Tab-separated table of C-alpha atoms and ligand atoms in Angstrom:
chain	number	residue	atom	x	y	z
G	213	MET	CA	31.633	21.666	-39.471
G	214	SER	CA	32.196	17.919	-38.877
G	215	GLU	CA	32.977	16.671	-35.383
G	216	MET	CA	36.534	15.767	-36.500
G	217	ASP	CA	37.085	19.231	-38.001
G	218	ALA	CA	35.881	20.850	-34.764
G	219	LEU	CA	38.278	18.650	-32.778
G	220	ARG	CA	41.128	19.564	-35.141
G	221	GLU	CA	40.388	23.285	-34.679
G	222	ARG	CA	40.528	22.855	-30.916
G	223	CYS	CA	43.744	20.811	-31.121
G	224	LEU	CA	45.446	23.414	-33.340
G	225	GLN	CA	44.963	25.987	-30.539
G	226	CYS	CA	46.212	23.662	-27.786
G	227	SER	CA	48.608	24.864	-25.097
G	228	ASN	CA	48.092	21.995	-22.638
G	229	CYS	CA	51.812	21.218	-22.319
G	230	PRO	CA	55.221	22.891	-22.917
G	231	LEU	CA	55.622	21.256	-26.364
G	232	ALA	CA	53.205	23.909	-27.650
G	233	ARG	CA	55.905	26.562	-27.155
G	234	THR	CA	58.484	24.934	-29.459
G	235	ARG	CA	56.244	23.541	-32.195
G	236	ASN	CA	55.944	24.897	-35.735
G	237	HIS	CA	52.767	22.929	-36.434
G	238	VAL	CA	50.374	20.736	-34.531
G	239	VAL	CA	50.339	17.349	-36.297
G	240	PHE	CA	46.728	16.342	-35.770
G	241	GLY	CA	46.388	13.264	-38.015
G	242	VAL	CA	45.248	12.411	-41.539
G	243	GLY	CA	42.870	10.015	-43.236
G	244	PRO	CA	39.258	9.322	-44.029
G	245	VAL	CA	36.567	9.627	-41.350
G	246	PRO	CA	35.402	7.050	-40.340
G	247	SER	CA	38.354	4.636	-40.796
G	248	LYS	CA	38.352	0.893	-40.138
G	249	ILE	CA	42.117	0.813	-39.540
G	250	VAL	CA	44.088	3.383	-37.552
G	251	PHE	CA	47.901	3.537	-37.241
G	252	VAL	CA	49.308	5.350	-34.218
G	253	GLY	CA	52.913	6.562	-33.924
G	254	GLU	CA	54.548	8.328	-31.006
G	255	GLY	CA	54.936	11.948	-32.024
G	256	PRO	CA	55.975	14.234	-34.865
G	257	GLY	CA	59.613	14.475	-35.935
G	258	GLN	CA	61.288	17.453	-37.600
G	259	GLN	CA	59.739	17.034	-41.058
G	260	GLU	CA	56.286	16.416	-39.604
G	261	ASP	CA	56.599	19.511	-37.397
G	262	LEU	CA	57.535	21.600	-40.437
G	263	ARG	CA	54.712	20.246	-42.615
G	264	GLY	CA	51.945	19.590	-40.094
G	265	GLU	CA	51.403	16.016	-41.374
G	266	PRO	CA	52.294	12.698	-39.738
G	267	PHE	CA	55.010	10.425	-41.149
G	268	VAL	CA	56.293	12.559	-44.015
G	269	GLY	CA	60.046	12.109	-43.332
G	270	ALA	CA	62.212	9.039	-43.972
G	271	ALA	CA	60.164	6.914	-41.569
G	272	GLY	CA	57.037	8.000	-43.424
G	273	GLN	CA	58.365	6.727	-46.741
G	274	LEU	CA	58.975	3.365	-45.142
G	275	LEU	CA	55.499	3.451	-43.566
G	276	ASP	CA	54.006	3.972	-47.047
G	277	GLU	CA	55.809	0.837	-48.240
G	278	MET	CA	54.570	-1.066	-45.186
G	279	LEU	CA	51.004	0.060	-45.905
G	280	SER	CA	51.237	-1.202	-49.474
G	281	ILE	CA	52.139	-4.689	-48.160
G	282	ILE	CA	48.761	-4.636	-46.354
G	283	ASP	CA	47.044	-3.426	-49.571
G	284	LEU	CA	46.523	-0.018	-47.938
G	285	SER	CA	47.492	3.560	-48.699
G	286	ARG	CA	47.031	6.909	-46.940
G	287	GLN	CA	43.719	7.205	-48.795
G	288	ASN	CA	42.084	4.358	-46.888
G	289	CYS	CA	43.442	4.385	-43.344
G	290	TYR	CA	43.913	6.986	-40.627
G	291	ILE	CA	47.360	7.928	-39.259
G	292	ALA	CA	47.858	9.759	-35.965
G	293	ASN	CA	50.273	10.040	-33.060
G	294	ILE	CA	50.153	9.814	-29.260
G	295	VAL	CA	51.402	13.418	-28.975
G	296	LYS	CA	50.581	16.039	-31.583
G	297	CYS	CA	53.578	18.341	-31.096
G	298	ARG	CA	57.247	17.531	-31.679
G	299	PRO	CA	59.338	16.653	-28.617
G	300	PRO	CA	62.692	18.518	-28.816
G	301	GLN	CA	65.513	16.481	-30.397
G	302	ASN	CA	62.945	13.738	-31.099
G	303	ARG	CA	63.165	12.440	-27.529
G	304	ASP	CA	60.390	10.153	-26.269
G	305	PRO	CA	57.325	12.141	-25.217
G	306	LEU	CA	57.246	12.451	-21.418
G	307	PRO	CA	54.402	10.764	-19.518
G	308	GLU	CA	52.969	14.183	-18.579
G	309	GLU	CA	53.065	15.296	-22.243
G	310	GLN	CA	51.262	12.100	-23.229
G	311	ASP	CA	48.698	12.671	-20.456
G	312	ALA	CA	48.109	16.234	-21.657
G	313	CYS	CA	47.557	15.075	-25.257
G	314	ILE	CA	45.906	11.650	-25.109
G	315	GLY	CA	42.405	13.127	-24.878
G	316	TYR	CA	42.685	14.257	-28.493
G	317	LEU	CA	43.572	10.757	-29.683
G	318	ASN	CA	40.783	9.235	-27.599
G	319	GLU	CA	38.318	11.645	-29.218
G	320	GLN	CA	39.709	10.852	-32.682
G	321	LEU	CA	39.251	7.126	-32.044
G	322	ARG	CA	35.695	7.658	-30.782
G	323	ILE	CA	34.849	9.523	-33.987
G	324	LEU	CA	36.739	7.118	-36.291
G	325	GLN	CA	35.209	3.916	-34.853
G	326	PRO	CA	38.070	1.661	-36.077
G	327	LYS	CA	37.917	-2.136	-36.057
G	328	MET	CA	41.730	-2.386	-35.821
G	329	ILE	CA	44.419	-0.221	-34.252
G	330	VAL	CA	48.072	-0.771	-35.175
G	331	CYS	CA	50.562	0.761	-32.733
G	332	LEU	CA	53.809	1.848	-34.373
G	333	GLY	CA	56.500	1.246	-31.763
G	334	ARG	CA	56.663	0.805	-28.009
G	335	ILE	CA	55.450	4.244	-26.930
G	336	ALA	CA	52.091	3.821	-28.673
G	337	ALA	CA	51.834	0.168	-27.575
G	338	MET	CA	52.530	1.019	-23.913
G	339	ARG	CA	49.920	3.763	-24.033
G	340	LEU	CA	47.164	1.972	-25.978
G	341	ILE	CA	47.652	-1.731	-25.228
G	342	ARG	CA	49.363	-2.173	-21.817
G	343	PRO	CA	51.814	-0.021	-19.827
G	344	GLU	CA	54.203	-2.975	-19.505
G	345	PHE	CA	54.026	-3.936	-23.214
G	346	ARG	CA	57.405	-5.264	-24.483
G	347	ILE	CA	57.737	-4.580	-28.203
G	348	THR	CA	60.612	-7.049	-28.767
G	349	ARG	CA	58.619	-9.897	-27.248
G	350	GLU	CA	55.038	-8.972	-28.097
G	351	HIS	CA	55.099	-7.337	-31.541
G	352	GLY	CA	52.626	-8.934	-33.919
G	353	GLN	CA	50.432	-10.335	-31.131
G	354	TRP	CA	46.725	-9.478	-31.074
G	355	SER	CA	44.554	-8.347	-28.226
G	356	GLN	CA	40.991	-7.121	-28.119
G	357	LYS	CA	39.463	-4.300	-26.079
G	358	ASP	CA	35.875	-3.062	-26.339
G	359	GLY	CA	35.430	-4.935	-29.629
G	360	VAL	CA	38.532	-3.356	-31.230
G	361	PHE	CA	41.572	-5.446	-32.266
G	362	TYR	CA	44.992	-4.080	-31.261
G	363	THR	CA	48.479	-5.019	-32.350
G	364	ALA	CA	51.909	-3.368	-32.340
G	365	ILE	CA	54.801	-3.520	-34.769
G	366	TYR	CA	58.275	-2.018	-34.711
G	367	HIS	CA	58.335	1.706	-35.404
G	368	PRO	CA	59.454	2.503	-38.981
G	369	SER	CA	62.373	4.552	-37.525
G	370	ALA	CA	63.553	1.435	-35.658
G	371	LEU	CA	63.394	-0.496	-38.939
G	372	LEU	CA	65.520	2.176	-40.617
G	373	ARG	CA	68.115	1.884	-37.838
G	374	ASP	CA	68.095	-1.917	-37.605
G	375	VAL	CA	67.280	-3.798	-40.811
G	376	SER	CA	67.525	-7.140	-38.980
G	377	LYS	CA	64.037	-6.403	-37.567
G	378	ARG	CA	62.486	-6.256	-41.035
G	379	PRO	CA	61.739	-9.987	-41.628
G	380	GLU	CA	59.751	-10.179	-38.352
G	381	THR	CA	57.907	-7.018	-39.304
G	382	PHE	CA	57.077	-8.439	-42.739
G	383	ALA	CA	55.462	-11.419	-40.989
G	384	ASP	CA	53.535	-9.023	-38.702
G	385	LEU	CA	52.312	-7.051	-41.719
G	386	LEU	CA	51.010	-10.246	-43.345
G	387	SER	CA	49.156	-11.032	-40.116
G	388	ILE	CA	47.651	-7.506	-40.153
G	389	ARG	CA	46.596	-7.998	-43.775
G	390	GLU	CA	44.952	-11.318	-42.881
G	391	LYS	CA	43.074	-9.751	-39.941
G	392	ALA	CA	42.058	-6.764	-42.084
G	393	ARG	CA	40.596	-9.123	-44.685
G	394	THR	CA	38.760	-11.178	-42.081
G	395	LEU	CA	37.268	-8.041	-40.522
G	396	LYS	CA	36.469	-6.643	-43.984
G	397	CYS	CA	38.657	-3.597	-43.431
G	398	ILE	CA	40.271	-3.906	-46.881
D	935	URA	N1	57.473	9.252	-35.990
D	935	URA	C1	56.272	9.190	-35.378
D	935	URA	O1	56.093	8.487	-34.403
D	935	URA	N2	55.296	9.918	-35.876
D	935	URA	C2	55.428	10.699	-36.957
D	935	URA	O2	54.457	11.333	-37.353
D	935	URA	C3	56.687	10.717	-37.576
D	935	URA	C4	57.707	10.002	-37.084
């Protein structure tokens, strides 16, 4: 069994936090291993919980369109979340739920060895880039940690709610495409 498959098996049995009691499925993550680009959302919604796959609801359809702007598809990037089980009523995952779950994502990233990580929304950005990250002010900016490039864009659900954020996000996606080309990720 591959290291990622072994990690998935362990994650599927997880009862580290109370979200385990209300989940239908653990949403571990999908994509090729290794992956040069990884997208990280906050946590599964209702559709994802029912299907066990990240970003399969309305936000997922928009994410697919965003990926195509970067010349990507689900076949050539990895998609995961900060927490693997659905928070009730789609509330933000609590800090203690994130703490209980983040080890799985850290292990995934160690195995995937990405060159670029794109945070989808403020929860992922605050967890992976900086706790005080401000998505409205800092989306589209690049930082580097341990040789990996990080950026954050608005969450697809935010773009569904507020279409006025879409032009800025289009510019961010072009910047991600440029960086991906430079780093030979696409
Ligand atoms: N929103 C997320 O943050 N992740 C998903 O997998 C789906 C919706």
